[in-house]
Coordinates of C-alpha atoms in Angstrom, one line a residue:
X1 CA 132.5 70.8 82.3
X2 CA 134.4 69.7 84.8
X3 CA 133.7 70.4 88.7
X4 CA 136.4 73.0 89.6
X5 CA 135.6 75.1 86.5
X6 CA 131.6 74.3 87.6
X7 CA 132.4 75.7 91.0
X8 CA 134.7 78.5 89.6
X9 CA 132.0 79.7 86.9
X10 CA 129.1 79.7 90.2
X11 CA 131.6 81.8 92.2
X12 CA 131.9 84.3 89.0
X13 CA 128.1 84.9 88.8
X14 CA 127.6 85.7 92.2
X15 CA 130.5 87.4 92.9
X16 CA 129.4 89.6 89.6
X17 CA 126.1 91.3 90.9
X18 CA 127.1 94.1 92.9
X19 CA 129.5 95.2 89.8
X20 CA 128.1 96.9 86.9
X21 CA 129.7 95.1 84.7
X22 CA 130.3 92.1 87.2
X23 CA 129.0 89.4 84.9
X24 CA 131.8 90.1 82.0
X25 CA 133.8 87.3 82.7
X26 CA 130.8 85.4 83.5
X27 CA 129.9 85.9 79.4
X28 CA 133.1 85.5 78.2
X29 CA 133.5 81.9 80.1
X30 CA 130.5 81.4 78.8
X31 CA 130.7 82.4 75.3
X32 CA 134.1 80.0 75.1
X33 CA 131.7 76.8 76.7
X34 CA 129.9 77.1 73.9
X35 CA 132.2 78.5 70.6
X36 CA 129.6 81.1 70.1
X37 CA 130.9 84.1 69.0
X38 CA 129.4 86.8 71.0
X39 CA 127.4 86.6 74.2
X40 CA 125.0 89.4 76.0
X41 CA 123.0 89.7 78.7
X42 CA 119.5 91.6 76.9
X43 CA 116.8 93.5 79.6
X44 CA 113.5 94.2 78.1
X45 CA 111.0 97.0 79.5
X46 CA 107.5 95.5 78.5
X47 CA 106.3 99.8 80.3
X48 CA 108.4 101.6 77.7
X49 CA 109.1 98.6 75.1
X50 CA 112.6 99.3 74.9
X51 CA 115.4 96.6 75.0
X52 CA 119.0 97.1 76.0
X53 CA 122.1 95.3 75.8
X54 CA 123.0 95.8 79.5
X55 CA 126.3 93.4 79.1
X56 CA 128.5 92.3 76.4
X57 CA 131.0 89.7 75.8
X58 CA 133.1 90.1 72.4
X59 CA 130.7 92.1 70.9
X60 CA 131.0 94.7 68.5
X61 CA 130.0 98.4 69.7
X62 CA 128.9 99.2 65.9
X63 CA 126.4 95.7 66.5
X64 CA 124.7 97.0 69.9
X65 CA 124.1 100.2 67.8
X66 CA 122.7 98.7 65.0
X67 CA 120.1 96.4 66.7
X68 CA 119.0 99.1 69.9
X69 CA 118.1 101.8 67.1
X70 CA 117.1 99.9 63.9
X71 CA 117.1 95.7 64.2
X72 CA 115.5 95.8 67.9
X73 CA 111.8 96.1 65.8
X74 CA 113.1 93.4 63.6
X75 CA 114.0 90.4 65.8
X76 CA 111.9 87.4 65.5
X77 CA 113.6 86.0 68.4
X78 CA 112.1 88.2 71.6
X79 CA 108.1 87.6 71.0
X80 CA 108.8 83.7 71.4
X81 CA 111.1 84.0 74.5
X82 CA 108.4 86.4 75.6
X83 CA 106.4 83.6 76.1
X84 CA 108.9 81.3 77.3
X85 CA 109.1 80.2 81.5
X86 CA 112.0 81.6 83.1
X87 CA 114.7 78.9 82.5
X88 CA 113.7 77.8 79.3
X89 CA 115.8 78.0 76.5
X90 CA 115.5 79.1 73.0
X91 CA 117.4 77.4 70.0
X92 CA 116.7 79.7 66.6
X93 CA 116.8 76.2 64.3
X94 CA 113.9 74.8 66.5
X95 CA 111.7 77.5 67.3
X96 CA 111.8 79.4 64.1
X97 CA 113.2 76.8 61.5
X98 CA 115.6 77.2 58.6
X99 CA 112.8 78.7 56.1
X100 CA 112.2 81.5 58.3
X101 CA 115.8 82.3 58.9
X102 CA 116.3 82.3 55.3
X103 CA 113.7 85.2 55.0
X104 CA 114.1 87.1 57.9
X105 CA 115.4 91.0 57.4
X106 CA 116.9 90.3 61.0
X107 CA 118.7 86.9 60.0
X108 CA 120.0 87.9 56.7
X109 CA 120.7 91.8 56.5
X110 CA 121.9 92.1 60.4
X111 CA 123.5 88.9 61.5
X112 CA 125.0 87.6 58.1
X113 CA 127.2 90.4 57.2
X114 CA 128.5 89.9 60.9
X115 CA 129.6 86.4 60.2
X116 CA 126.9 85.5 62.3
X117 CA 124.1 82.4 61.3
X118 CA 122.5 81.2 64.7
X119 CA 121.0 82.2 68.0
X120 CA 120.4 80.5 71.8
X121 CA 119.4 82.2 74.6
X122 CA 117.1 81.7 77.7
X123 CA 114.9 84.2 80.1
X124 CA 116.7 84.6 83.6
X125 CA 113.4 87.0 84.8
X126 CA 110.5 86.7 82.8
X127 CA 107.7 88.8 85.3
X128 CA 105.9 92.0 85.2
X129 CA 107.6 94.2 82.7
X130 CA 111.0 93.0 82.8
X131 CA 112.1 90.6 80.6
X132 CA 116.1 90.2 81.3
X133 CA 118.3 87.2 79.7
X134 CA 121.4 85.9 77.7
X135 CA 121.7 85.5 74.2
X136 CA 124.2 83.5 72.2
X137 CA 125.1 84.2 68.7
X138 CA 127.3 81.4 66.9
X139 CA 129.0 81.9 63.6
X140 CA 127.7 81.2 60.0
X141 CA 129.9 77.9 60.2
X142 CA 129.0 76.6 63.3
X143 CA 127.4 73.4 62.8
X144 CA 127.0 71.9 66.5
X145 CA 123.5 71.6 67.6
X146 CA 122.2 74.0 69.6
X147 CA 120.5 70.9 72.1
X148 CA 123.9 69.6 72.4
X149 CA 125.7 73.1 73.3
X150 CA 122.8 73.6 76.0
X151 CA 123.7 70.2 77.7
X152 CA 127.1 71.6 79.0
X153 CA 125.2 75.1 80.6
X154 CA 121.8 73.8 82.1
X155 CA 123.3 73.2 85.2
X156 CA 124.2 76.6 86.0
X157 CA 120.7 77.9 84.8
X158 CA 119.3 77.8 88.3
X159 CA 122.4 80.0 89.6
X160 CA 121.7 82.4 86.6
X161 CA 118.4 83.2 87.4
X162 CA 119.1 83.6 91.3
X163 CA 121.6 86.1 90.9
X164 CA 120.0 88.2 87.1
X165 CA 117.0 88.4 90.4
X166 CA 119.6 89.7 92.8
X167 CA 121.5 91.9 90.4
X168 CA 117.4 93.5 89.0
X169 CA 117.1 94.1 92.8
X170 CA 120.4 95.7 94.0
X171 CA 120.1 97.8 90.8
X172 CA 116.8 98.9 91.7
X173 CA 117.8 99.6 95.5
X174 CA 120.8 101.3 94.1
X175 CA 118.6 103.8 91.9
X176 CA 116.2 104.5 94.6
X177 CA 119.0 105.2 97.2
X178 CA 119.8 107.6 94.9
X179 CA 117.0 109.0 94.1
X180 CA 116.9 109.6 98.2
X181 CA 119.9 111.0 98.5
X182 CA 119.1 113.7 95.6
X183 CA 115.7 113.9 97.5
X184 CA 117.3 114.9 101.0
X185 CA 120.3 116.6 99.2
X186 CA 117.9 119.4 98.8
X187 CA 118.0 120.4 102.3
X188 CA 120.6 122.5 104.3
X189 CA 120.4 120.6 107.5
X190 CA 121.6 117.2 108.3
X191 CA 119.2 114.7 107.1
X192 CA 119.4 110.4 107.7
X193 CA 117.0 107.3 106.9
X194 CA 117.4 105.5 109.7
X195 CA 116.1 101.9 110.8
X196 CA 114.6 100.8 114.0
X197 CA 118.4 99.8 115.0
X198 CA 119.4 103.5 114.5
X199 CA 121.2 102.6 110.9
X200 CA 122.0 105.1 109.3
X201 CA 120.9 104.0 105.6
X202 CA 120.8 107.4 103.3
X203 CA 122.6 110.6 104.1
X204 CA 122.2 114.1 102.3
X205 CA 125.3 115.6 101.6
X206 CA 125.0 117.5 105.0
X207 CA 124.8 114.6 107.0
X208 CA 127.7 112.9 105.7
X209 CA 129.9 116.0 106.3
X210 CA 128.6 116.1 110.1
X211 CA 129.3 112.2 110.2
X212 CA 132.7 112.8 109.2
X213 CA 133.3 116.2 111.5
X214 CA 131.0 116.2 114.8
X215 CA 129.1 113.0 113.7
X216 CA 131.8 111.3 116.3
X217 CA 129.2 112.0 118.9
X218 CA 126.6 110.0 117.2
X219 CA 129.2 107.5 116.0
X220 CA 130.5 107.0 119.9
X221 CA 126.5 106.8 120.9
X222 CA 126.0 103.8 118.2
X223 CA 129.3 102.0 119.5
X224 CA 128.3 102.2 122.9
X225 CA 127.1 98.6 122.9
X226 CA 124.3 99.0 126.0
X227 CA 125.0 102.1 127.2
X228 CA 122.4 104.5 128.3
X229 CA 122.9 107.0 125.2
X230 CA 123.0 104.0 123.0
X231 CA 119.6 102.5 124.2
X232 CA 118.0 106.0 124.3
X233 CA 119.0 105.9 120.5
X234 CA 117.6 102.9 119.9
X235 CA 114.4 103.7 121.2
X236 CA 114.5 106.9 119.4
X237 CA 114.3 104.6 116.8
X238 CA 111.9 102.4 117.2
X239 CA 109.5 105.2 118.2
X240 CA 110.4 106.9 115.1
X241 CA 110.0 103.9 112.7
X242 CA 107.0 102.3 114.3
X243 CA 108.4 98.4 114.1
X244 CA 105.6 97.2 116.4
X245 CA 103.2 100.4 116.9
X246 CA 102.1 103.5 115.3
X247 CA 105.2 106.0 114.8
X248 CA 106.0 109.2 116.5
X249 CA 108.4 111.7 116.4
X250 CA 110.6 111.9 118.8
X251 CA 114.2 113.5 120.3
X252 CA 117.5 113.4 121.8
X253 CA 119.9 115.8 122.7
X254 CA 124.2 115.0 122.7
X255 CA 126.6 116.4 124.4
X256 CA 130.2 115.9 124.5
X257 CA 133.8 117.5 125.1
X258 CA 131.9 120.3 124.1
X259 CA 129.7 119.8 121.3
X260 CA 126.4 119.5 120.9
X261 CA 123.2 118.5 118.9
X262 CA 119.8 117.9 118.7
X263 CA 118.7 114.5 117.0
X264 CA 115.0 114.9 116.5
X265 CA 113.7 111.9 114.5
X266 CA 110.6 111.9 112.4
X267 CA 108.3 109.2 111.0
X268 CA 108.0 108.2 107.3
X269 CA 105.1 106.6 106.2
X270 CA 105.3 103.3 104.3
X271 CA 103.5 105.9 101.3
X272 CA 106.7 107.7 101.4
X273 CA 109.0 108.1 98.2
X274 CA 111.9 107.4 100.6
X275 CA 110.2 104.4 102.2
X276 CA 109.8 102.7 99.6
X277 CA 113.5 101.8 99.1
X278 CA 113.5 99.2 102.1
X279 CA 111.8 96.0 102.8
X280 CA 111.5 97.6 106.8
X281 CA 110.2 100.3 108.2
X282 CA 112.7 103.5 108.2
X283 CA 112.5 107.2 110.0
X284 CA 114.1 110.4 109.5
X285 CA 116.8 111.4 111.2
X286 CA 117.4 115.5 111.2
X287 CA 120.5 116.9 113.3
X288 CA 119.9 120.6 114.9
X289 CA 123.7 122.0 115.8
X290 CA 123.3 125.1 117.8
X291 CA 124.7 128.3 115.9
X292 CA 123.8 127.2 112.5
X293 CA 120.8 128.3 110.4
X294 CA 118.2 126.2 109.7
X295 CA 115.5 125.6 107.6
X296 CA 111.8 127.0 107.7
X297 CA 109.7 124.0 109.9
X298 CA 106.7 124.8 107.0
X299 CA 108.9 124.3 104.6
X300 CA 110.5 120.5 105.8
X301 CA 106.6 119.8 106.4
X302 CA 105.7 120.3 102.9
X303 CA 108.6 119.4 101.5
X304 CA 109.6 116.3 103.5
X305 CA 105.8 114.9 103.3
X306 CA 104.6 116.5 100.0
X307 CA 101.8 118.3 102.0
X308 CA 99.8 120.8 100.2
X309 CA 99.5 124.3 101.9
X310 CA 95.7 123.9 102.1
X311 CA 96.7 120.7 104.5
X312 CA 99.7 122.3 106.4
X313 CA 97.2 124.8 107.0
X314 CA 94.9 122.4 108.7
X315 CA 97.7 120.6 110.2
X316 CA 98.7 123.9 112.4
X317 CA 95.5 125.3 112.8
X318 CA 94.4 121.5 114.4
X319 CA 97.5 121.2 116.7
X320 CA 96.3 124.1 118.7
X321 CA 92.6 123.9 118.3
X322 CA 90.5 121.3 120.6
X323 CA 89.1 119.2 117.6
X324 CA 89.2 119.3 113.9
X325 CA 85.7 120.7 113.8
X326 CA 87.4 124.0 115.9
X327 CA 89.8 124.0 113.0
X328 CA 87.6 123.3 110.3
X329 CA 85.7 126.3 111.6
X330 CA 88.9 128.5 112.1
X331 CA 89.3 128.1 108.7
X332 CA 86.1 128.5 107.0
X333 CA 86.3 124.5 106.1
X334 CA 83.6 122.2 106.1
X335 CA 84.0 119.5 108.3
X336 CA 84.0 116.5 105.4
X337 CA 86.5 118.6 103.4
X338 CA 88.7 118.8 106.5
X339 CA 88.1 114.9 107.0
X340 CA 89.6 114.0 104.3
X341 CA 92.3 116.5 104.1
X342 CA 93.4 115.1 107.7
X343 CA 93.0 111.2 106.5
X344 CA 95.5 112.6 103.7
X345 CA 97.7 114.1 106.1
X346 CA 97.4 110.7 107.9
X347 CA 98.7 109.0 105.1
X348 CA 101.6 111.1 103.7
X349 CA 103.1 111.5 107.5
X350 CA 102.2 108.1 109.0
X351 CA 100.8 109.3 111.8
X352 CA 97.6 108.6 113.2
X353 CA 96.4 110.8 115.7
X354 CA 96.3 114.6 116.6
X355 CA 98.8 113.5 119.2
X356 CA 101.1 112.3 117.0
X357 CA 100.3 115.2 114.6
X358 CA 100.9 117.8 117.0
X359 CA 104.4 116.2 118.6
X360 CA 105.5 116.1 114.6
X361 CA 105.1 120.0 114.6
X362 CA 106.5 120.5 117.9
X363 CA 109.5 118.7 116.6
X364 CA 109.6 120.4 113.0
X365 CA 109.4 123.6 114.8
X366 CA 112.4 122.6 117.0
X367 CA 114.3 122.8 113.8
X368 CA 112.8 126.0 112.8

């Protein structure tokens, strides 16, 4: 291989992990390198011990069938790249020998009547459950060794692995985004994860309609390089995403031409569903517009937080009581039980005081 089509093939699989199907050409340029007849790239989920053929290169549809629903159980090839390092690669003539071939129900009643005799492939992520690599099938005829077809693809191995890691990860932020965004979509009101730069990273479907209507105000605000709005935003943020300190919720009011809205941010803890989609810490971002109905504070606590009503309960009763024993008693709790329904509370919300506790009603119930 020379350099430009080295440098060209490199370019392809990086330029392929954002794309769901990015890394076809990647297979097919591939697949030629080496005269195989059919190239895939194979994930394995060790959790639900299922295996799919996540990209394809030449293959028949009728042959992705065939082995996800009957040959899957069958192939002799997966438990030894199971135990393979990622990077290492797996020739069928070496690892499993021509005697084994000759017997195998996989080998013979699968591959053959494809026109298909031999197998290479190597595992790009081999950790945890995942098992993700490619898999080359050559036909019947094919009599090049499979050391010497390997010699001509090595060097890009190193390049493969880097970006099957970077596509498992954008794939994973991509379904947990998603998951946010159906998450936040159940609300009425204008709901944002935000970082500590005032990003906005998710938006329910109400948020991105303000965005696009009245959001200019906020838009403007972020612009505003070190403007006095845009340096009350950011520390909205910070406050709200607790970067170097415990988060608190916090607000700010915009006005212009005139329109208006409340920003009131709120914190996630790092035990949040939503949190857990970025490396950083995030807040929540919720947008009160004046004239427009919003939804019950009890409601976004439970259902923002995943608060149970025995610990919204406490959570009220404690913001206006002097201590969590005056609550505890309030409400016929013991004080241990009450403990550890506030540690809880604690944990879900990410804050870690009655302070903080109190200020995250307050602001709940400026959206009431």
């Amino acid at each position: 291989m020379d350099a430009q089509r080295f440098d060209s093939l490199v370019r392809s699989i990086y330029e392929g992990v954002l794309a769901p199907s990015g890394w076809h050409p990647v297979l097919a340029e591939l697949r030629r390198e080496l005269g195989a007849e059919q190239s895939a790239y194979l994930v394995h989920d060790r959790n639900t011990r299922r295996t799919l053929i996540a990209e394809v290169a030449q293959l028949d549809l009728d042959f992705v069938r065939q082995y996800e629903t009957r040959y899957v159980d069958l192939d002799p090839v997966r438990p030894v790249v199971d135990a393979m390092p990622e990077g290492g690669w797996f020739i069928d003539e070496r690892e499993l020998g021509a005697s084994t071939r000759r017997t195998s129900e996989f080998y013979q009643d699968f591959l053959r009547p494809y026109g298909l005799g031999a197998i290479i492939c190597t595992p790009l992520i081999n950790e945890g459950p995942t098992l993700a690599g490619l898999s080359f099938q050559s036909h019947l005829r094919d009599r090049e060794p499979g050391d010497a077809k390997l010699r001509r693809l090595r060097p890009l191995v190193p390049h493969l692995r880097c970006a099957a890691r970077l596509r498992a990860r954008f794939g994973e932020l991509a379904r947990h985004a998603d998951l946010g965004r159906r998450m936040l979509d159940r609300f009425s009101m204008p709901l944002m994860v935000i970082d500590a730069h005032a990003r906005v990273l998710i938006a329910n479907a109400a948020a991105e309609q303000w965005l696009s209507e009245e959001g200019h105000l906020f838009s403007r605000v972020c612009a505003a390089g070190c403007g006095v709005r845009r340096l009350q935003l950011e520390r909205l943020a910070r406050t709200v995403c607790a970067g170097s300190g415990p988060a608190m919720p916090a607000a700010l009011q915009l006005t212009e031409a005139g329109a208006a809205a409340i920003l009131v941010g709120l914190p996630l803890a790092p035990a949040h569903a939503l949190s857990g989609v970025f490396h950083e810490p995030v807040g929540m971002l919720a947008v009160l517009r004046p004239h427009k109905p919003q939804q019950a504070s009890l409601g976004l606590l439970r259902e923002l937080y995943g608060l149970s009503k025995a610990e919204v309960r406490l959570v009220l009763a404690w913001s206006s009581a002097g201590s969590l024993a005056d609550a505890a008693a309030a409400l016929n709790l013991g004080l241990e039980t009450a403990r550890t329904q506030i540690k809880s509370v604690f944990r879900k919300t990410g804050c870690a005081s009655q302070t903080a506790l109190t200020r995250l009603v307050a602001s709940l119930g400026a959206l009431h």
